[in-house]
């Protein structure tokens, strides 16, 4: 496993020799996944390629707004069309996820069974390298959109970036860094944003689509969750929220309505770790967040106490247990991690 790999030339030549390309984003698509999917699609369409963009399930409302008229198929509602279209693709480009088999829901096996070469552009830890012919993987990058920007700059030059591509790249860079407040905020990232502005990115338009176009139900659900469901454990610098199917239904929950909620408890002074437990029909979906190096390593936490993973400060997992059991496991893990920390800071004399 390497932290950085950049097969730019190989990717350029694979793209040059392909005419029919499927672009794939991850399950529960976020701004980075959609931004990179849109950008690569615009780039390839500009080269005269036939392109289909696919995500495993429905887009949340802000991203439907942000994508505008760009066609993005979700596998659940367009399964037969997607299966037919991708059957004769000669290249697949996977964006913003590290493993076809675990990050694509039901679409994973379908994509994996395609015999065409597959490319990965991604910033998650531990990419499954065996599945890809060529990769751009950099776990220090703050977003996949930043890697897509760097690939385009290196392979074709900034002049090919159209205003639509610039806005889509900005969407991913901005959302994956929490509006440029966390992650790897390098000077190169801010220079990249400057380039995107020069290329015609509609910064205000992206902001409006993503943050000021929520449903009334979503705003009320967030209010309810923070007021009535947030448990704050000051001693453990941690807060968590649980939401049951019944509660979600009461607020006529739609895909994406809880996006961003997991970060909100960390607005409290002294809270460095946060978790959100969402009950679905299949499992308890767990989102984990932490602050910089002060918080826990949530990638390790998700792997050790649940079946999941992600980044140090943002990870996730699924638990096929009751809500109470999932929370109990989380609290047990938290206790263990704090015990480990205190034994490191107060080592026993020997
Ligand atoms: P979120 O909490 O936004 O769903 O996920 C945050 C990050 O955690 C994602 O970018 C992804 O890297 C990771 N992640 C979320 N759910 C899972 C999961 O079930 N398995 C793994 N391996 N990673 C996950
Ligand atoms: Mn990302």
mmCIF file of C-alpha atoms and ligand atoms in Angstrom:
data_model
loop_
_atom_site.group_PDB
_atom_site.id
_atom_site.type_symbol
_atom_site.label_atom_id
_atom_site.label_comp_id
_atom_site.label_asym_id
_atom_site.label_seq_id
_atom_site.Cartn_x
_atom_site.Cartn_y
_atom_site.Cartn_z
ATOM 1 C CA UNK A 1 0.000 0.000 0.000
ATOM 2 C CA UNK A 2 1.372 3.405 -0.958
ATOM 3 C CA UNK A 3 0.072 6.783 0.175
ATOM 4 C CA UNK A 4 0.695 8.406 -3.187
ATOM 5 C CA UNK A 5 0.625 7.107 -6.717
ATOM 6 C CA UNK A 6 0.154 9.101 -9.890
ATOM 7 C CA UNK A 7 -0.110 7.292 -13.217
ATOM 8 C CA UNK A 8 -0.936 10.501 -15.118
ATOM 9 C CA UNK A 9 0.601 9.480 -18.460
ATOM 10 C CA UNK A 10 -0.964 6.022 -18.380
ATOM 11 C CA UNK A 11 -4.389 7.485 -17.572
ATOM 12 C CA UNK A 12 -4.002 10.019 -20.382
ATOM 13 C CA UNK A 13 -3.227 7.272 -22.881
ATOM 14 C CA UNK A 14 -6.035 4.984 -21.640
ATOM 15 C CA UNK A 15 -8.459 7.887 -22.087
ATOM 16 C CA UNK A 16 -7.039 8.718 -25.521
ATOM 17 C CA UNK A 17 -7.619 5.168 -26.743
ATOM 18 C CA UNK A 18 -11.175 4.839 -25.364
ATOM 19 C CA UNK A 19 -14.410 6.068 -26.912
ATOM 20 C CA UNK A 20 -17.115 4.914 -24.535
ATOM 21 C CA UNK A 21 -16.456 5.643 -20.882
ATOM 22 C CA UNK A 22 -18.384 5.028 -17.650
ATOM 23 C CA UNK A 23 -17.693 7.406 -14.759
ATOM 24 C CA UNK A 24 -18.552 6.080 -11.316
ATOM 25 C CA UNK A 25 -19.141 7.856 -7.989
ATOM 26 C CA UNK A 26 -19.674 6.269 -4.555
ATOM 27 C CA UNK A 27 -22.787 5.292 -2.607
ATOM 28 C CA UNK A 28 -24.541 8.189 -0.838
ATOM 29 C CA UNK A 29 -22.854 10.622 -3.234
ATOM 30 C CA UNK A 30 -21.341 13.762 -1.763
ATOM 31 C CA UNK A 31 -20.195 17.030 -3.322
ATOM 32 C CA UNK A 32 -16.707 15.718 -4.073
ATOM 33 C CA UNK A 33 -18.006 12.603 -5.756
ATOM 34 C CA UNK A 34 -20.511 14.542 -7.882
ATOM 35 C CA UNK A 35 -18.062 17.382 -8.623
ATOM 36 C CA UNK A 36 -15.395 14.984 -9.898
ATOM 37 C CA UNK A 37 -17.968 12.960 -11.860
ATOM 38 C CA UNK A 38 -19.319 16.088 -13.542
ATOM 39 C CA UNK A 39 -15.880 17.511 -14.338
ATOM 40 C CA UNK A 40 -14.436 14.338 -15.847
ATOM 41 C CA UNK A 41 -17.619 13.928 -17.876
ATOM 42 C CA UNK A 42 -17.394 17.486 -19.283
ATOM 43 C CA UNK A 43 -13.709 16.953 -20.079
ATOM 44 C CA UNK A 44 -14.324 13.677 -21.926
ATOM 45 C CA UNK A 45 -17.429 14.952 -23.738
ATOM 46 C CA UNK A 46 -15.302 17.879 -24.887
ATOM 47 C CA UNK A 47 -12.941 15.321 -26.439
ATOM 48 C CA UNK A 48 -15.848 13.767 -28.315
ATOM 49 C CA UNK A 49 -16.163 10.662 -26.108
ATOM 50 C CA UNK A 50 -19.430 8.981 -25.219
ATOM 51 C CA UNK A 51 -19.854 9.230 -21.452
ATOM 52 C CA UNK A 52 -22.248 7.823 -18.866
ATOM 53 C CA UNK A 53 -22.128 9.000 -15.246
ATOM 54 C CA UNK A 54 -23.372 6.511 -12.637
ATOM 55 C CA UNK A 55 -23.802 6.606 -8.850
ATOM 56 C CA UNK A 56 -25.177 3.697 -6.790
ATOM 57 C CA UNK A 57 -28.148 5.522 -5.237
ATOM 58 C CA UNK A 58 -30.125 8.765 -5.207
ATOM 59 C CA UNK A 59 -28.474 12.193 -4.982
ATOM 60 C CA UNK A 60 -29.399 14.425 -2.026
ATOM 61 C CA UNK A 61 -31.395 17.534 -2.835
ATOM 62 C CA UNK A 62 -28.532 20.103 -2.693
ATOM 63 C CA UNK A 63 -26.517 18.028 -5.172
ATOM 64 C CA UNK A 64 -29.494 17.623 -7.494
ATOM 65 C CA UNK A 65 -29.590 21.427 -7.521
ATOM 66 C CA UNK A 66 -25.842 21.729 -7.983
ATOM 67 C CA UNK A 67 -25.700 19.325 -10.926
ATOM 68 C CA UNK A 68 -28.381 21.254 -12.824
ATOM 69 C CA UNK A 69 -29.135 19.541 -16.123
ATOM 70 C CA UNK A 70 -26.108 17.202 -16.095
ATOM 71 C CA UNK A 71 -27.354 13.632 -16.493
ATOM 72 C CA UNK A 72 -26.257 11.378 -13.620
ATOM 73 C CA UNK A 73 -27.889 7.935 -13.426
ATOM 74 C CA UNK A 74 -28.572 6.330 -10.092
ATOM 75 C CA UNK A 75 -28.267 2.551 -10.304
ATOM 76 C CA UNK A 76 -31.248 1.841 -8.070
ATOM 77 C CA UNK A 77 -33.778 3.711 -10.181
ATOM 78 C CA UNK A 78 -32.152 3.196 -13.635
ATOM 79 C CA UNK A 79 -30.698 -0.309 -13.274
ATOM 80 C CA UNK A 80 -31.697 -1.750 -16.666
ATOM 81 C CA UNK A 81 -30.619 1.373 -18.591
ATOM 82 C CA UNK A 82 -27.267 1.483 -16.782
ATOM 83 C CA UNK A 83 -26.610 -2.235 -17.327
ATOM 84 C CA UNK A 84 -27.323 -1.861 -21.048
ATOM 85 C CA UNK A 85 -25.248 1.307 -21.481
ATOM 86 C CA UNK A 86 -22.160 0.138 -19.642
ATOM 87 C CA UNK A 87 -22.019 -3.291 -21.314
ATOM 88 C CA UNK A 88 -19.908 -1.951 -24.188
ATOM 89 C CA UNK A 89 -17.856 0.651 -22.333
ATOM 90 C CA UNK A 90 -14.142 0.402 -23.048
ATOM 91 C CA UNK A 91 -13.017 2.234 -19.887
ATOM 92 C CA UNK A 92 -14.317 2.847 -16.342
ATOM 93 C CA UNK A 93 -13.121 5.775 -14.227
ATOM 94 C CA UNK A 94 -13.819 5.483 -10.487
ATOM 95 C CA UNK A 95 -13.880 8.736 -8.560
ATOM 96 C CA UNK A 96 -13.670 9.457 -4.827
ATOM 97 C CA UNK A 97 -13.775 5.922 -3.411
ATOM 98 C CA UNK A 98 -11.166 3.274 -2.719
ATOM 99 C CA UNK A 99 -12.894 -0.046 -3.330
ATOM 100 C CA UNK A 100 -15.373 -1.201 -5.970
ATOM 101 C CA UNK A 101 -16.608 -4.070 -3.828
ATOM 102 C CA UNK A 102 -17.472 -2.180 -0.631
ATOM 103 C CA UNK A 103 -18.282 1.401 -1.667
ATOM 104 C CA UNK A 104 -20.787 0.909 -4.493
ATOM 105 C CA UNK A 105 -23.683 -0.996 -2.908
ATOM 106 C CA UNK A 106 -25.419 -3.230 -5.460
ATOM 107 C CA UNK A 107 -23.575 -1.609 -8.367
ATOM 108 C CA UNK A 108 -20.192 -2.946 -7.155
ATOM 109 C CA UNK A 109 -20.546 -6.453 -8.565
ATOM 110 C CA UNK A 110 -21.912 -5.131 -11.862
ATOM 111 C CA UNK A 111 -18.936 -2.827 -12.341
ATOM 112 C CA UNK A 112 -16.455 -5.432 -11.160
ATOM 113 C CA UNK A 113 -17.725 -7.901 -13.759
ATOM 114 C CA UNK A 114 -16.969 -5.465 -16.627
ATOM 115 C CA UNK A 115 -13.867 -6.601 -18.471
ATOM 116 C CA UNK A 116 -12.730 -3.089 -19.520
ATOM 117 C CA UNK A 117 -9.763 -1.448 -17.751
ATOM 118 C CA UNK A 118 -10.596 0.563 -14.635
ATOM 119 C CA UNK A 119 -8.914 3.757 -13.462
ATOM 120 C CA UNK A 120 -9.065 5.199 -9.938
ATOM 121 C CA UNK A 121 -8.762 8.866 -8.965
ATOM 122 C CA UNK A 122 -9.199 9.139 -5.200
ATOM 123 C CA UNK A 123 -7.896 10.420 -1.877
ATOM 124 C CA UNK A 124 -9.095 7.727 0.543
ATOM 125 C CA UNK A 125 -6.763 5.520 2.542
ATOM 126 C CA UNK A 126 -5.970 1.978 1.463
ATOM 127 C CA UNK A 127 -7.178 1.853 -2.151
ATOM 128 C CA UNK A 128 -7.726 -1.657 -3.489
ATOM 129 C CA UNK A 129 -4.902 -1.426 -6.049
ATOM 130 C CA UNK A 130 -5.498 -4.870 -7.549
ATOM 131 C CA UNK A 131 -8.734 -3.716 -9.145
ATOM 132 C CA UNK A 132 -7.243 -0.833 -11.140
ATOM 133 C CA UNK A 133 -5.143 -0.626 -14.277
ATOM 134 C CA UNK A 134 -3.947 2.879 -13.372
ATOM 135 C CA UNK A 135 -4.400 5.163 -10.370
ATOM 136 C CA UNK A 136 -4.065 8.664 -9.058
ATOM 137 C CA UNK A 137 -4.229 8.114 -5.316
ATOM 138 C CA UNK A 138 -3.056 10.703 -2.802
ATOM 139 C CA UNK A 139 -4.297 10.379 0.756
ATOM 140 C CA UNK A 140 -2.932 13.817 1.633
ATOM 141 C CA UNK A 141 -5.206 15.534 -0.921
ATOM 142 C CA UNK A 142 -8.156 17.387 0.629
ATOM 143 C CA UNK A 143 -10.549 16.255 -2.119
ATOM 144 C CA UNK A 144 -10.733 14.113 -5.225
ATOM 145 C CA UNK A 145 -11.690 17.282 -7.129
ATOM 146 C CA UNK A 146 -8.290 18.715 -6.218
ATOM 147 C CA UNK A 147 -6.661 15.606 -7.738
ATOM 148 C CA UNK A 148 -8.858 15.879 -10.847
ATOM 149 C CA UNK A 149 -7.839 19.553 -11.169
ATOM 150 C CA UNK A 150 -4.156 18.572 -10.878
ATOM 151 C CA UNK A 151 -4.580 15.783 -13.428
ATOM 152 C CA UNK A 152 -6.238 18.127 -15.944
ATOM 153 C CA UNK A 153 -3.605 20.811 -15.358
ATOM 154 C CA UNK A 154 -0.746 18.364 -15.862
ATOM 155 C CA UNK A 155 -2.209 16.327 -18.716
ATOM 156 C CA UNK A 156 -3.965 18.995 -20.823
ATOM 157 C CA UNK A 157 -3.324 22.436 -19.289
ATOM 158 C CA UNK A 158 -5.662 24.788 -17.402
ATOM 159 C CA UNK A 159 -7.007 26.304 -20.618
ATOM 160 C CA UNK A 160 -9.279 23.277 -21.157
ATOM 161 C CA UNK A 161 -11.195 24.033 -17.923
ATOM 162 C CA UNK A 162 -14.590 25.463 -18.907
ATOM 163 C CA UNK A 163 -16.765 27.484 -16.483
ATOM 164 C CA UNK A 164 -18.953 24.371 -15.906
ATOM 165 C CA UNK A 165 -15.889 22.271 -15.059
ATOM 166 C CA UNK A 166 -14.526 25.025 -12.794
ATOM 167 C CA UNK A 167 -17.807 25.230 -10.831
ATOM 168 C CA UNK A 168 -17.967 21.437 -10.470
ATOM 169 C CA UNK A 169 -14.343 21.261 -9.247
ATOM 170 C CA UNK A 170 -15.059 24.051 -6.762
ATOM 171 C CA UNK A 171 -18.104 22.104 -5.494
ATOM 172 C CA UNK A 172 -15.891 19.165 -4.453
ATOM 173 C CA UNK A 173 -12.998 21.226 -3.083
ATOM 174 C CA UNK A 174 -15.340 23.382 -1.004
ATOM 175 C CA UNK A 175 -17.580 20.632 0.403
ATOM 176 C CA UNK A 176 -14.820 18.131 1.259
ATOM 177 C CA UNK A 177 -12.949 20.764 3.286
ATOM 178 C CA UNK A 178 -16.048 22.037 5.133
ATOM 179 C CA UNK A 179 -15.820 25.356 3.272
ATOM 180 C CA UNK A 180 -12.026 25.393 3.504
ATOM 181 C CA UNK A 181 -12.006 24.939 7.278
ATOM 182 C CA UNK A 182 -10.430 21.471 7.686
ATOM 183 C CA UNK A 183 -8.382 18.872 5.870
ATOM 184 C CA UNK A 184 -5.181 19.627 4.040
ATOM 185 C CA UNK A 185 -5.534 23.386 3.410
ATOM 186 C CA UNK A 186 -2.372 23.779 1.335
ATOM 187 C CA UNK A 187 -1.439 26.991 -0.434
ATOM 188 C CA UNK A 188 -1.683 24.929 -3.632
ATOM 189 C CA UNK A 189 -5.367 24.350 -2.881
ATOM 190 C CA UNK A 190 -6.063 28.089 -2.571
ATOM 191 C CA UNK A 191 -4.098 28.762 -5.762
ATOM 192 C CA UNK A 192 -6.216 26.092 -7.440
ATOM 193 C CA UNK A 193 -9.373 27.914 -6.321
ATOM 194 C CA UNK A 194 -7.891 31.090 -7.808
ATOM 195 C CA UNK A 195 -7.413 29.248 -11.105
ATOM 196 C CA UNK A 196 -11.017 28.050 -10.971
ATOM 197 C CA UNK A 197 -12.235 31.620 -10.484
ATOM 198 C CA UNK A 198 -10.141 32.635 -13.519
ATOM 199 C CA UNK A 199 -11.740 29.778 -15.475
ATOM 200 C CA UNK A 200 -15.219 31.142 -14.698
ATOM 201 C CA UNK A 201 -16.353 29.139 -11.630
ATOM 202 C CA UNK A 202 -19.723 30.332 -10.338
ATOM 203 C CA UNK A 203 -18.794 30.460 -6.630
ATOM 204 C CA UNK A 204 -22.025 32.147 -5.494
ATOM 205 C CA UNK A 205 -24.130 29.744 -7.571
ATOM 206 C CA UNK A 206 -22.504 26.668 -5.996
ATOM 207 C CA UNK A 207 -22.968 28.167 -2.513
ATOM 208 C CA UNK A 208 -26.656 28.839 -3.190
ATOM 209 C CA UNK A 209 -27.285 25.350 -4.580
ATOM 210 C CA UNK A 210 -25.543 23.519 -1.758
ATOM 211 C CA UNK A 211 -26.367 25.521 1.356
ATOM 212 C CA UNK A 212 -29.471 27.582 0.777
ATOM 213 C CA UNK A 213 -31.844 25.235 -0.940
ATOM 214 C CA UNK A 214 -32.839 22.880 1.856
ATOM 215 C CA UNK A 215 -36.373 21.661 2.516
ATOM 216 C CA UNK A 216 -38.279 22.949 5.559
ATOM 217 C CA UNK A 217 -38.414 19.344 6.874
ATOM 218 C CA UNK A 218 -34.612 19.057 6.780
ATOM 219 C CA UNK A 219 -34.116 22.300 8.735
ATOM 220 C CA UNK A 220 -36.666 21.149 11.357
ATOM 221 C CA UNK A 221 -35.094 17.657 11.550
ATOM 222 C CA UNK A 222 -31.679 19.187 12.263
ATOM 223 C CA UNK A 223 -33.234 21.394 14.966
ATOM 224 C CA UNK A 224 -34.920 18.370 16.578
ATOM 225 C CA UNK A 225 -31.755 16.246 16.435
ATOM 226 C CA UNK A 226 -29.585 18.910 18.086
ATOM 227 C CA UNK A 227 -32.151 19.945 20.671
ATOM 228 C CA UNK A 228 -33.582 16.591 21.713
ATOM 229 C CA UNK A 229 -31.231 13.839 20.549
ATOM 230 C CA UNK A 230 -27.673 15.038 21.065
ATOM 231 C CA UNK A 231 -25.824 13.420 23.984
ATOM 232 C CA UNK A 232 -22.736 15.343 25.123
ATOM 233 C CA UNK A 233 -20.017 13.495 27.039
ATOM 234 C CA UNK A 234 -17.729 16.342 28.100
ATOM 235 C CA UNK A 235 -15.330 13.990 29.911
ATOM 236 C CA UNK A 236 -14.722 12.134 26.664
ATOM 237 C CA UNK A 237 -14.767 15.303 24.506
ATOM 238 C CA UNK A 238 -17.430 13.544 22.481
ATOM 239 C CA UNK A 239 -21.043 14.068 21.434
ATOM 240 C CA UNK A 240 -23.352 11.752 19.532
ATOM 241 C CA UNK A 241 -26.810 11.758 17.990
ATOM 242 C CA UNK A 242 -29.131 8.853 17.210
ATOM 243 C CA UNK A 243 -32.098 8.997 14.826
ATOM 244 C CA UNK A 244 -34.581 6.141 14.386
ATOM 245 C CA UNK A 245 -36.595 5.345 11.262
ATOM 246 C CA UNK A 246 -39.691 6.522 13.145
ATOM 247 C CA UNK A 247 -38.133 9.912 13.886
ATOM 248 C CA UNK A 248 -36.848 10.275 10.316
ATOM 249 C CA UNK A 249 -40.296 9.451 8.956
ATOM 250 C CA UNK A 250 -41.889 12.052 11.219
ATOM 251 C CA UNK A 251 -39.788 14.691 9.422
ATOM 252 C CA UNK A 252 -40.458 13.092 5.998
ATOM 253 C CA UNK A 253 -36.767 12.378 5.669
ATOM 254 C CA UNK A 254 -35.239 12.292 2.193
ATOM 255 C CA UNK A 255 -31.785 11.134 1.091
ATOM 256 C CA UNK A 256 -29.158 13.642 2.236
ATOM 257 C CA UNK A 257 -31.319 15.381 4.863
ATOM 258 C CA UNK A 258 -28.881 14.415 7.624
ATOM 259 C CA UNK A 259 -25.762 15.372 5.635
ATOM 260 C CA UNK A 260 -23.527 17.664 7.693
ATOM 261 C CA UNK A 261 -25.404 16.946 10.954
ATOM 262 C CA UNK A 262 -22.515 14.871 12.345
ATOM 263 C CA UNK A 263 -20.212 17.907 12.227
ATOM 264 C CA UNK A 264 -22.504 20.168 14.221
ATOM 265 C CA UNK A 265 -21.763 18.874 17.753
ATOM 266 C CA UNK A 266 -18.113 19.795 17.145
ATOM 267 C CA UNK A 267 -19.160 23.444 17.192
ATOM 268 C CA UNK A 268 -19.282 23.011 20.989
ATOM 269 C CA UNK A 269 -16.084 24.134 22.682
ATOM 270 C CA UNK A 270 -14.091 21.159 23.964
ATOM 271 C CA UNK A 271 -15.851 18.589 21.749
ATOM 272 C CA UNK A 272 -13.318 16.905 19.471
ATOM 273 C CA UNK A 273 -15.218 13.757 18.459
ATOM 274 C CA UNK A 274 -18.715 13.262 17.118
ATOM 275 C CA UNK A 275 -20.855 10.385 15.937
ATOM 276 C CA UNK A 276 -24.187 10.100 14.194
ATOM 277 C CA UNK A 277 -26.226 6.867 14.204
ATOM 278 C CA UNK A 278 -28.931 6.677 11.574
ATOM 279 C CA UNK A 279 -31.339 3.745 11.530
ATOM 280 C CA UNK A 280 -32.248 2.467 8.053
ATOM 281 C CA UNK A 281 -34.284 -0.567 6.979
ATOM 282 C CA UNK A 282 -31.070 -2.604 6.568
ATOM 283 C CA UNK A 283 -28.657 -1.408 9.246
ATOM 284 C CA UNK A 284 -27.468 1.356 11.523
ATOM 285 C CA UNK A 285 -25.361 3.761 9.428
ATOM 286 C CA UNK A 286 -22.653 5.322 11.569
ATOM 287 C CA UNK A 287 -20.792 8.529 10.734
ATOM 288 C CA UNK A 288 -17.717 9.432 12.761
ATOM 289 C CA UNK A 289 -15.860 12.740 12.857
ATOM 290 C CA UNK A 290 -12.939 14.135 14.840
ATOM 291 C CA UNK A 291 -10.945 17.337 15.035
ATOM 292 C CA UNK A 292 -7.379 17.386 13.660
ATOM 293 C CA UNK A 293 -4.894 15.555 15.814
ATOM 294 C CA UNK A 294 -6.787 16.405 19.026
ATOM 295 C CA UNK A 295 -9.554 13.944 18.202
ATOM 296 C CA UNK A 296 -9.475 10.164 17.787
ATOM 297 C CA UNK A 297 -8.302 8.395 14.633
ATOM 298 C CA UNK A 298 -11.773 7.589 13.302
ATOM 299 C CA UNK A 299 -10.498 5.444 10.424
ATOM 300 C CA UNK A 300 -8.904 3.062 12.967
ATOM 301 C CA UNK A 301 -11.913 3.368 15.254
ATOM 302 C CA UNK A 302 -14.335 2.377 12.482
ATOM 303 C CA UNK A 303 -12.133 -0.587 11.531
ATOM 304 C CA UNK A 304 -11.547 -1.772 15.090
ATOM 305 C CA UNK A 305 -14.997 -1.489 16.619
ATOM 306 C CA UNK A 306 -17.207 -1.747 13.506
ATOM 307 C CA UNK A 307 -16.801 -2.857 9.894
ATOM 308 C CA UNK A 308 -15.924 0.411 8.235
ATOM 309 C CA UNK A 309 -13.180 2.890 7.513
ATOM 310 C CA UNK A 310 -12.474 6.256 5.925
ATOM 311 C CA UNK A 311 -10.101 9.053 6.846
ATOM 312 C CA UNK A 312 -8.537 9.998 10.190
ATOM 313 C CA UNK A 313 -11.086 12.758 10.810
ATOM 314 C CA UNK A 314 -14.068 11.432 8.861
ATOM 315 C CA UNK A 315 -15.027 7.794 8.743
ATOM 316 C CA UNK A 316 -18.098 5.633 8.659
ATOM 317 C CA UNK A 317 -19.411 2.148 9.211
ATOM 318 C CA UNK A 318 -22.510 -0.008 9.191
ATOM 319 C CA UNK A 319 -23.780 -1.999 12.149
ATOM 320 C CA UNK A 320 -26.231 -4.850 11.628
ATOM 321 C CA UNK A 321 -27.417 -4.677 15.229
ATOM 322 C CA UNK A 322 -30.036 -2.719 17.155
ATOM 323 C CA UNK A 323 -29.448 0.995 17.741
ATOM 324 C CA UNK A 324 -28.804 0.339 21.453
ATOM 325 C CA UNK A 325 -26.148 -2.266 20.665
ATOM 326 C CA UNK A 326 -24.423 0.002 18.124
ATOM 327 C CA UNK A 327 -24.295 2.863 20.638
ATOM 328 C CA UNK A 328 -23.076 0.510 23.391
ATOM 329 C CA UNK A 329 -20.264 -0.709 21.138
ATOM 330 C CA UNK A 330 -19.342 2.899 20.329
ATOM 331 C CA UNK A 331 -19.226 3.844 24.022
ATOM 332 C CA UNK A 332 -17.133 0.778 24.842
ATOM 333 C CA UNK A 333 -14.707 1.692 22.041
ATOM 334 C CA UNK A 334 -14.537 5.268 23.293
ATOM 335 C CA UNK A 335 -13.726 4.066 26.826
ATOM 336 C CA UNK A 336 -10.972 1.789 25.489
ATOM 337 C CA UNK A 337 -9.447 4.575 23.368
ATOM 338 C CA UNK A 338 -9.418 7.005 26.307
ATOM 339 C CA UNK A 339 -7.845 4.336 28.533
ATOM 340 C CA UNK A 340 -5.167 3.784 25.865
ATOM 341 C CA UNK A 341 -4.518 7.556 25.729
ATOM 342 C CA UNK A 342 -4.216 7.902 29.501
ATOM 343 C CA UNK A 343 -1.836 4.922 29.690
ATOM 344 C CA UNK A 344 0.309 6.618 27.035
ATOM 345 C CA UNK A 345 0.332 9.962 28.882
ATOM 346 C CA UNK A 346 0.814 8.318 32.327
ATOM 347 C CA UNK A 347 3.016 5.286 31.641
ATOM 348 C CA UNK A 348 3.455 3.038 34.689
ATOM 349 C CA UNK A 349 6.905 3.130 36.161
ATOM 350 C CA UNK A 350 8.729 -0.134 35.700
HETATM 351 P P1 LIG B 1 -19.955 9.643 5.888
HETATM 352 O O1 LIG B 1 -19.980 9.731 7.374
HETATM 353 O O2 LIG B 1 -19.972 10.987 5.263
HETATM 354 O O3 LIG B 1 -20.947 8.676 5.338
HETATM 355 O O4 LIG B 1 -18.553 9.009 5.513
HETATM 356 C C1 LIG B 1 -17.348 9.647 5.799
HETATM 357 C C2 LIG B 1 -16.225 8.866 5.176
HETATM 358 O O5 LIG B 1 -16.144 7.604 5.807
HETATM 359 C C3 LIG B 1 -16.433 8.558 3.696
HETATM 360 O O6 LIG B 1 -15.759 9.484 2.914
HETATM 361 C C4 LIG B 1 -15.825 7.190 3.534
HETATM 362 O O7 LIG B 1 -14.445 7.326 3.314
HETATM 363 C C5 LIG B 1 -15.943 6.557 4.881
HETATM 364 N N1 LIG B 1 -17.039 5.593 5.027
HETATM 365 C C6 LIG B 1 -18.330 5.838 5.299
HETATM 366 N N2 LIG B 1 -19.040 4.707 5.435
HETATM 367 C C7 LIG B 1 -18.160 3.695 5.255
HETATM 368 C C8 LIG B 1 -18.276 2.263 5.277
HETATM 369 O O8 LIG B 1 -19.345 1.681 5.507
HETATM 370 N N3 LIG B 1 -17.133 1.576 5.018
HETATM 371 C C9 LIG B 1 -15.932 2.181 4.774
HETATM 372 N N4 LIG B 1 -14.858 1.418 4.532
HETATM 373 N N5 LIG B 1 -15.800 3.507 4.757
HETATM 374 C C10 LIG B 1 -16.883 4.263 4.988
HETATM 375 MN MN1 LIG B 2 -13.832 13.078 -1.244
#
